[in-house]
Amino acid sequence: MVVIAIIAILAAISIPAYANYVIRSKLASEIGKLAPAKTAAAEYVANNGGEIDYTISDLGTVPSGSSVGDAGAVVLDTSAIVANSSISLVPTVTTGAILWTCTGSGLTNSQLPSICGAGNNDNNSNSDSNNSTADTLQPSTIC
């Protein structure tokens, strides 16, 4: 009986942790698919005097469900992974670089991948998360 109780306790702890790990992995994979769009955005900004006024068509090939939001944010709908959720990469133009801030909506800290600055914080809060990461792309000039 004691062994069964110990196994039940371990399962109650490990199954939710594994589920969040799977979600983080899927979200990180989807964010990785935005790398070409981030590069295209950096080129667009470099070629247009630092203006962040690009459209989704200016970014080339992006994952389905992607859009451009306010202030040039590249928004990725992740509802297929977690219901009613999205991840946004918000650009900030600095001298000679673009700083991308990753924010999540409809995701807990334990579901956000570490590239969004969440690390492995496995608290199961239901609040939306706004975490940032220092992912910088140098804009390039096409001659």
PDB file of C-alpha atoms in Angstrom:
ATOM      1  CA  MET A   1       0.000   0.000   0.000  1.00  0.00           C
ATOM      2  CA  VAL A   2       2.769   2.424   0.893  1.00  0.00           C
ATOM      3  CA  VAL A   3       4.482   1.773  -2.444  1.00  0.00           C
ATOM      4  CA  ILE A   4       1.263   2.499  -4.332  1.00  0.00           C
ATOM      5  CA  ALA A   5       0.802   5.753  -2.407  1.00  0.00           C
ATOM      6  CA  ILE A   6       4.374   6.833  -3.196  1.00  0.00           C
ATOM      7  CA  ILE A   7       3.900   6.048  -6.888  1.00  0.00           C
ATOM      8  CA  ALA A   8       0.648   8.022  -6.948  1.00  0.00           C
ATOM      9  CA  ILE A   9       2.335  11.051  -5.355  1.00  0.00           C
ATOM     10  CA  LEU A  10       5.237  10.922  -7.803  1.00  0.00           C
ATOM     11  CA  ALA A  11       2.829  10.619 -10.749  1.00  0.00           C
ATOM     12  CA  ALA A  12       0.788  13.573  -9.492  1.00  0.00           C
ATOM     13  CA  ILE A  13       3.935  15.708  -9.540  1.00  0.00           C
ATOM     14  CA  SER A  14       5.654  14.446 -12.677  1.00  0.00           C
ATOM     15  CA  ILE A  15       2.756  14.271 -15.152  1.00  0.00           C
ATOM     16  CA  PRO A  16       1.929  18.037 -15.071  1.00  0.00           C
ATOM     17  CA  ALA A  17       5.641  18.895 -15.209  1.00  0.00           C
ATOM     18  CA  TYR A  18       6.070  16.687 -18.279  1.00  0.00           C
ATOM     19  CA  ALA A  19       2.991  18.209 -19.934  1.00  0.00           C
ATOM     20  CA  ASN A  20       4.455  21.710 -19.483  1.00  0.00           C
ATOM     21  CA  TYR A  21       7.794  20.482 -20.858  1.00  0.00           C
ATOM     22  CA  VAL A  22       6.045  19.238 -24.012  1.00  0.00           C
ATOM     23  CA  ILE A  23       4.230  22.575 -24.398  1.00  0.00           C
ATOM     24  CA  ARG A  24       7.498  24.543 -23.941  1.00  0.00           C
ATOM     25  CA  SER A  25       9.187  22.371 -26.579  1.00  0.00           C
ATOM     26  CA  LYS A  26       6.404  22.914 -29.111  1.00  0.00           C
ATOM     27  CA  LEU A  27       6.321  26.670 -28.480  1.00  0.00           C
ATOM     28  CA  ALA A  28      10.121  26.940 -28.798  1.00  0.00           C
ATOM     29  CA  SER A  29       9.926  25.119 -32.125  1.00  0.00           C
ATOM     30  CA  GLU A  30       7.285  27.551 -33.393  1.00  0.00           C
ATOM     31  CA  ILE A  31       9.312  30.572 -32.239  1.00  0.00           C
ATOM     32  CA  GLY A  32      12.335  29.150 -34.043  1.00  0.00           C
ATOM     33  CA  LYS A  33      10.330  29.195 -37.270  1.00  0.00           C
ATOM     34  CA  LEU A  34      10.128  32.993 -36.943  1.00  0.00           C
ATOM     35  CA  ALA A  35      13.901  33.444 -37.371  1.00  0.00           C
ATOM     36  CA  PRO A  36      13.649  34.220 -41.125  1.00  0.00           C
ATOM     37  CA  ALA A  37      10.884  36.755 -40.392  1.00  0.00           C
ATOM     38  CA  LYS A  38      13.066  38.458 -37.774  1.00  0.00           C
ATOM     39  CA  THR A  39      15.915  38.686 -40.273  1.00  0.00           C
ATOM     40  CA  ALA A  40      13.576  40.083 -42.943  1.00  0.00           C
ATOM     41  CA  ALA A  41      12.235  42.622 -40.438  1.00  0.00           C
ATOM     42  CA  ALA A  42      15.787  43.736 -39.602  1.00  0.00           C
ATOM     43  CA  GLU A  43      16.563  44.177 -43.296  1.00  0.00           C
ATOM     44  CA  TYR A  44      13.324  46.094 -43.843  1.00  0.00           C
ATOM     45  CA  VAL A  45      14.072  48.428 -40.927  1.00  0.00           C
ATOM     46  CA  ALA A  46      17.652  48.977 -42.128  1.00  0.00           C
ATOM     47  CA  ASN A  47      16.482  49.780 -45.644  1.00  0.00           C
ATOM     48  CA  ASN A  48      13.656  52.098 -44.533  1.00  0.00           C
ATOM     49  CA  GLY A  49      15.419  54.496 -42.214  1.00  0.00           C
ATOM     50  CA  GLY A  50      14.664  52.653 -38.985  1.00  0.00           C
ATOM     51  CA  GLU A  51      10.905  52.663 -39.531  1.00  0.00           C
ATOM     52  CA  ILE A  52       8.973  49.670 -38.188  1.00  0.00           C
ATOM     53  CA  ASP A  53       6.058  49.798 -40.602  1.00  0.00           C
ATOM     54  CA  TYR A  54       6.395  46.477 -42.376  1.00  0.00           C
ATOM     55  CA  THR A  55       3.509  44.147 -43.178  1.00  0.00           C
ATOM     56  CA  ILE A  56       3.356  40.369 -43.018  1.00  0.00           C
ATOM     57  CA  SER A  57       4.071  40.191 -46.759  1.00  0.00           C
ATOM     58  CA  ASP A  58       7.341  42.109 -46.217  1.00  0.00           C
ATOM     59  CA  LEU A  59       8.561  39.349 -43.891  1.00  0.00           C
ATOM     60  CA  GLY A  60       8.537  36.555 -46.455  1.00  0.00           C
ATOM     61  CA  THR A  61       7.685  33.041 -45.333  1.00  0.00           C
ATOM     62  CA  VAL A  62       6.195  32.908 -41.847  1.00  0.00           C
ATOM     63  CA  PRO A  63       4.362  30.117 -40.002  1.00  0.00           C
ATOM     64  CA  SER A  64       0.617  29.970 -40.540  1.00  0.00           C
ATOM     65  CA  GLY A  65      -1.247  31.968 -37.955  1.00  0.00           C
ATOM     66  CA  SER A  66       1.397  34.705 -37.880  1.00  0.00           C
ATOM     67  CA  SER A  67       0.542  38.362 -38.165  1.00  0.00           C
ATOM     68  CA  VAL A  68       2.059  41.787 -37.603  1.00  0.00           C
ATOM     69  CA  GLY A  69       0.614  43.660 -34.648  1.00  0.00           C
ATOM     70  CA  ASP A  70       1.119  47.095 -33.155  1.00  0.00           C
ATOM     71  CA  ALA A  71       4.637  48.556 -33.263  1.00  0.00           C
ATOM     72  CA  GLY A  72       5.822  45.842 -35.649  1.00  0.00           C
ATOM     73  CA  ALA A  73       5.212  42.967 -33.246  1.00  0.00           C
ATOM     74  CA  VAL A  74       5.326  39.595 -34.960  1.00  0.00           C
ATOM     75  CA  VAL A  75       2.429  37.714 -33.385  1.00  0.00           C
ATOM     76  CA  LEU A  76       2.274  33.931 -33.567  1.00  0.00           C
ATOM     77  CA  ASP A  77      -1.069  32.293 -32.791  1.00  0.00           C
ATOM     78  CA  THR A  78      -0.292  29.252 -30.641  1.00  0.00           C
ATOM     79  CA  SER A  79      -3.890  28.208 -30.012  1.00  0.00           C
ATOM     80  CA  ALA A  80      -3.191  24.832 -31.608  1.00  0.00           C
ATOM     81  CA  ILE A  81      -0.745  24.150 -28.751  1.00  0.00           C
ATOM     82  CA  VAL A  82      -2.491  25.947 -25.846  1.00  0.00           C
ATOM     83  CA  ALA A  83      -6.064  27.181 -26.273  1.00  0.00           C
ATOM     84  CA  ASN A  84      -6.452  30.962 -26.707  1.00  0.00           C
ATOM     85  CA  SER A  85      -2.740  31.711 -26.570  1.00  0.00           C
ATOM     86  CA  SER A  86      -0.210  33.629 -28.621  1.00  0.00           C
ATOM     87  CA  ILE A  87       3.417  34.668 -28.505  1.00  0.00           C
ATOM     88  CA  SER A  88       4.580  38.081 -29.683  1.00  0.00           C
ATOM     89  CA  LEU A  89       8.068  39.179 -30.660  1.00  0.00           C
ATOM     90  CA  VAL A  90       8.146  42.944 -30.231  1.00  0.00           C
ATOM     91  CA  PRO A  91      11.011  44.835 -31.902  1.00  0.00           C
ATOM     92  CA  THR A  92      12.806  47.808 -30.444  1.00  0.00           C
ATOM     93  CA  VAL A  93      15.194  49.611 -32.770  1.00  0.00           C
ATOM     94  CA  THR A  94      18.417  50.619 -31.050  1.00  0.00           C
ATOM     95  CA  THR A  95      21.605  52.017 -32.506  1.00  0.00           C
ATOM     96  CA  GLY A  96      22.602  49.459 -35.124  1.00  0.00           C
ATOM     97  CA  ALA A  97      20.438  46.638 -33.793  1.00  0.00           C
ATOM     98  CA  ILE A  98      16.936  45.379 -33.154  1.00  0.00           C
ATOM     99  CA  LEU A  99      16.129  44.064 -29.692  1.00  0.00           C
ATOM    100  CA  TRP A 100      13.304  41.507 -29.751  1.00  0.00           C
ATOM    101  CA  THR A 101      11.177  41.151 -26.632  1.00  0.00           C
ATOM    102  CA  CYS A 102       9.233  37.915 -26.358  1.00  0.00           C
ATOM    103  CA  THR A 103       5.857  38.074 -24.614  1.00  0.00           C
ATOM    104  CA  GLY A 104       3.201  35.434 -24.134  1.00  0.00           C
ATOM    105  CA  SER A 105      -0.544  35.791 -23.828  1.00  0.00           C
ATOM    106  CA  GLY A 106      -2.733  33.044 -22.428  1.00  0.00           C
ATOM    107  CA  LEU A 107       0.317  31.104 -21.205  1.00  0.00           C
ATOM    108  CA  THR A 108       1.629  30.482 -17.717  1.00  0.00           C
ATOM    109  CA  ASN A 109       5.291  30.981 -16.812  1.00  0.00           C
ATOM    110  CA  SER A 110       5.713  27.213 -16.694  1.00  0.00           C
ATOM    111  CA  GLN A 111       4.540  26.973 -20.315  1.00  0.00           C
ATOM    112  CA  LEU A 112       6.742  29.716 -21.788  1.00  0.00           C
ATOM    113  CA  PRO A 113       9.992  28.504 -23.336  1.00  0.00           C
ATOM    114  CA  SER A 114      13.267  29.696 -21.857  1.00  0.00           C
ATOM    115  CA  ILE A 115      13.937  31.809 -24.959  1.00  0.00           C
ATOM    116  CA  CYS A 116      11.103  34.019 -23.689  1.00  0.00           C
ATOM    117  CA  GLY A 117      12.980  34.515 -20.438  1.00  0.00           C
ATOM    118  CA  ALA A 118      10.764  32.227 -18.371  1.00  0.00           C
ATOM    119  CA  GLY A 119      13.412  29.646 -17.583  1.00  0.00           C
ATOM    120  CA  ASN A 120      12.056  26.573 -15.870  1.00  0.00           C
ATOM    121  CA  ASN A 121       9.738  28.316 -13.441  1.00  0.00           C
ATOM    122  CA  ASP A 122       7.096  25.653 -12.837  1.00  0.00           C
ATOM    123  CA  ASN A 123       4.614  27.625 -10.822  1.00  0.00           C
ATOM    124  CA  ASN A 124       1.167  26.863 -12.130  1.00  0.00           C
ATOM    125  CA  SER A 125      -0.255  30.355 -12.048  1.00  0.00           C
ATOM    126  CA  ASN A 126      -2.969  31.229 -14.508  1.00  0.00           C
ATOM    127  CA  SER A 127      -1.761  34.738 -15.172  1.00  0.00           C
ATOM    128  CA  ASP A 128      -0.560  35.877 -18.554  1.00  0.00           C
ATOM    129  CA  SER A 129       3.178  36.184 -18.827  1.00  0.00           C
ATOM    130  CA  ASN A 130       5.245  38.998 -20.203  1.00  0.00           C
ATOM    131  CA  ASN A 131       8.849  37.933 -20.243  1.00  0.00           C
ATOM    132  CA  SER A 132      11.669  39.339 -22.298  1.00  0.00           C
ATOM    133  CA  THR A 133      14.831  38.026 -23.806  1.00  0.00           C
ATOM    134  CA  ALA A 134      17.904  39.729 -25.169  1.00  0.00           C
ATOM    135  CA  ASP A 135      17.755  38.468 -28.746  1.00  0.00           C
ATOM    136  CA  THR A 136      19.457  41.068 -30.911  1.00  0.00           C
ATOM    137  CA  LEU A 137      19.749  41.120 -34.703  1.00  0.00           C
ATOM    138  CA  GLN A 138      22.094  43.490 -36.432  1.00  0.00           C
ATOM    139  CA  PRO A 139      20.268  45.169 -39.326  1.00  0.00           C
ATOM    140  CA  SER A 140      22.055  44.727 -42.595  1.00  0.00           C
ATOM    141  CA  THR A 141      22.178  47.071 -45.534  1.00  0.00           C
ATOM    142  CA  ILE A 142      21.640  45.568 -48.976  1.00  0.00           C
ATOM    143  CA  CYS A 143      23.707  47.323 -51.593  1.00  0.00           C
TER     144      CYS A 143
END
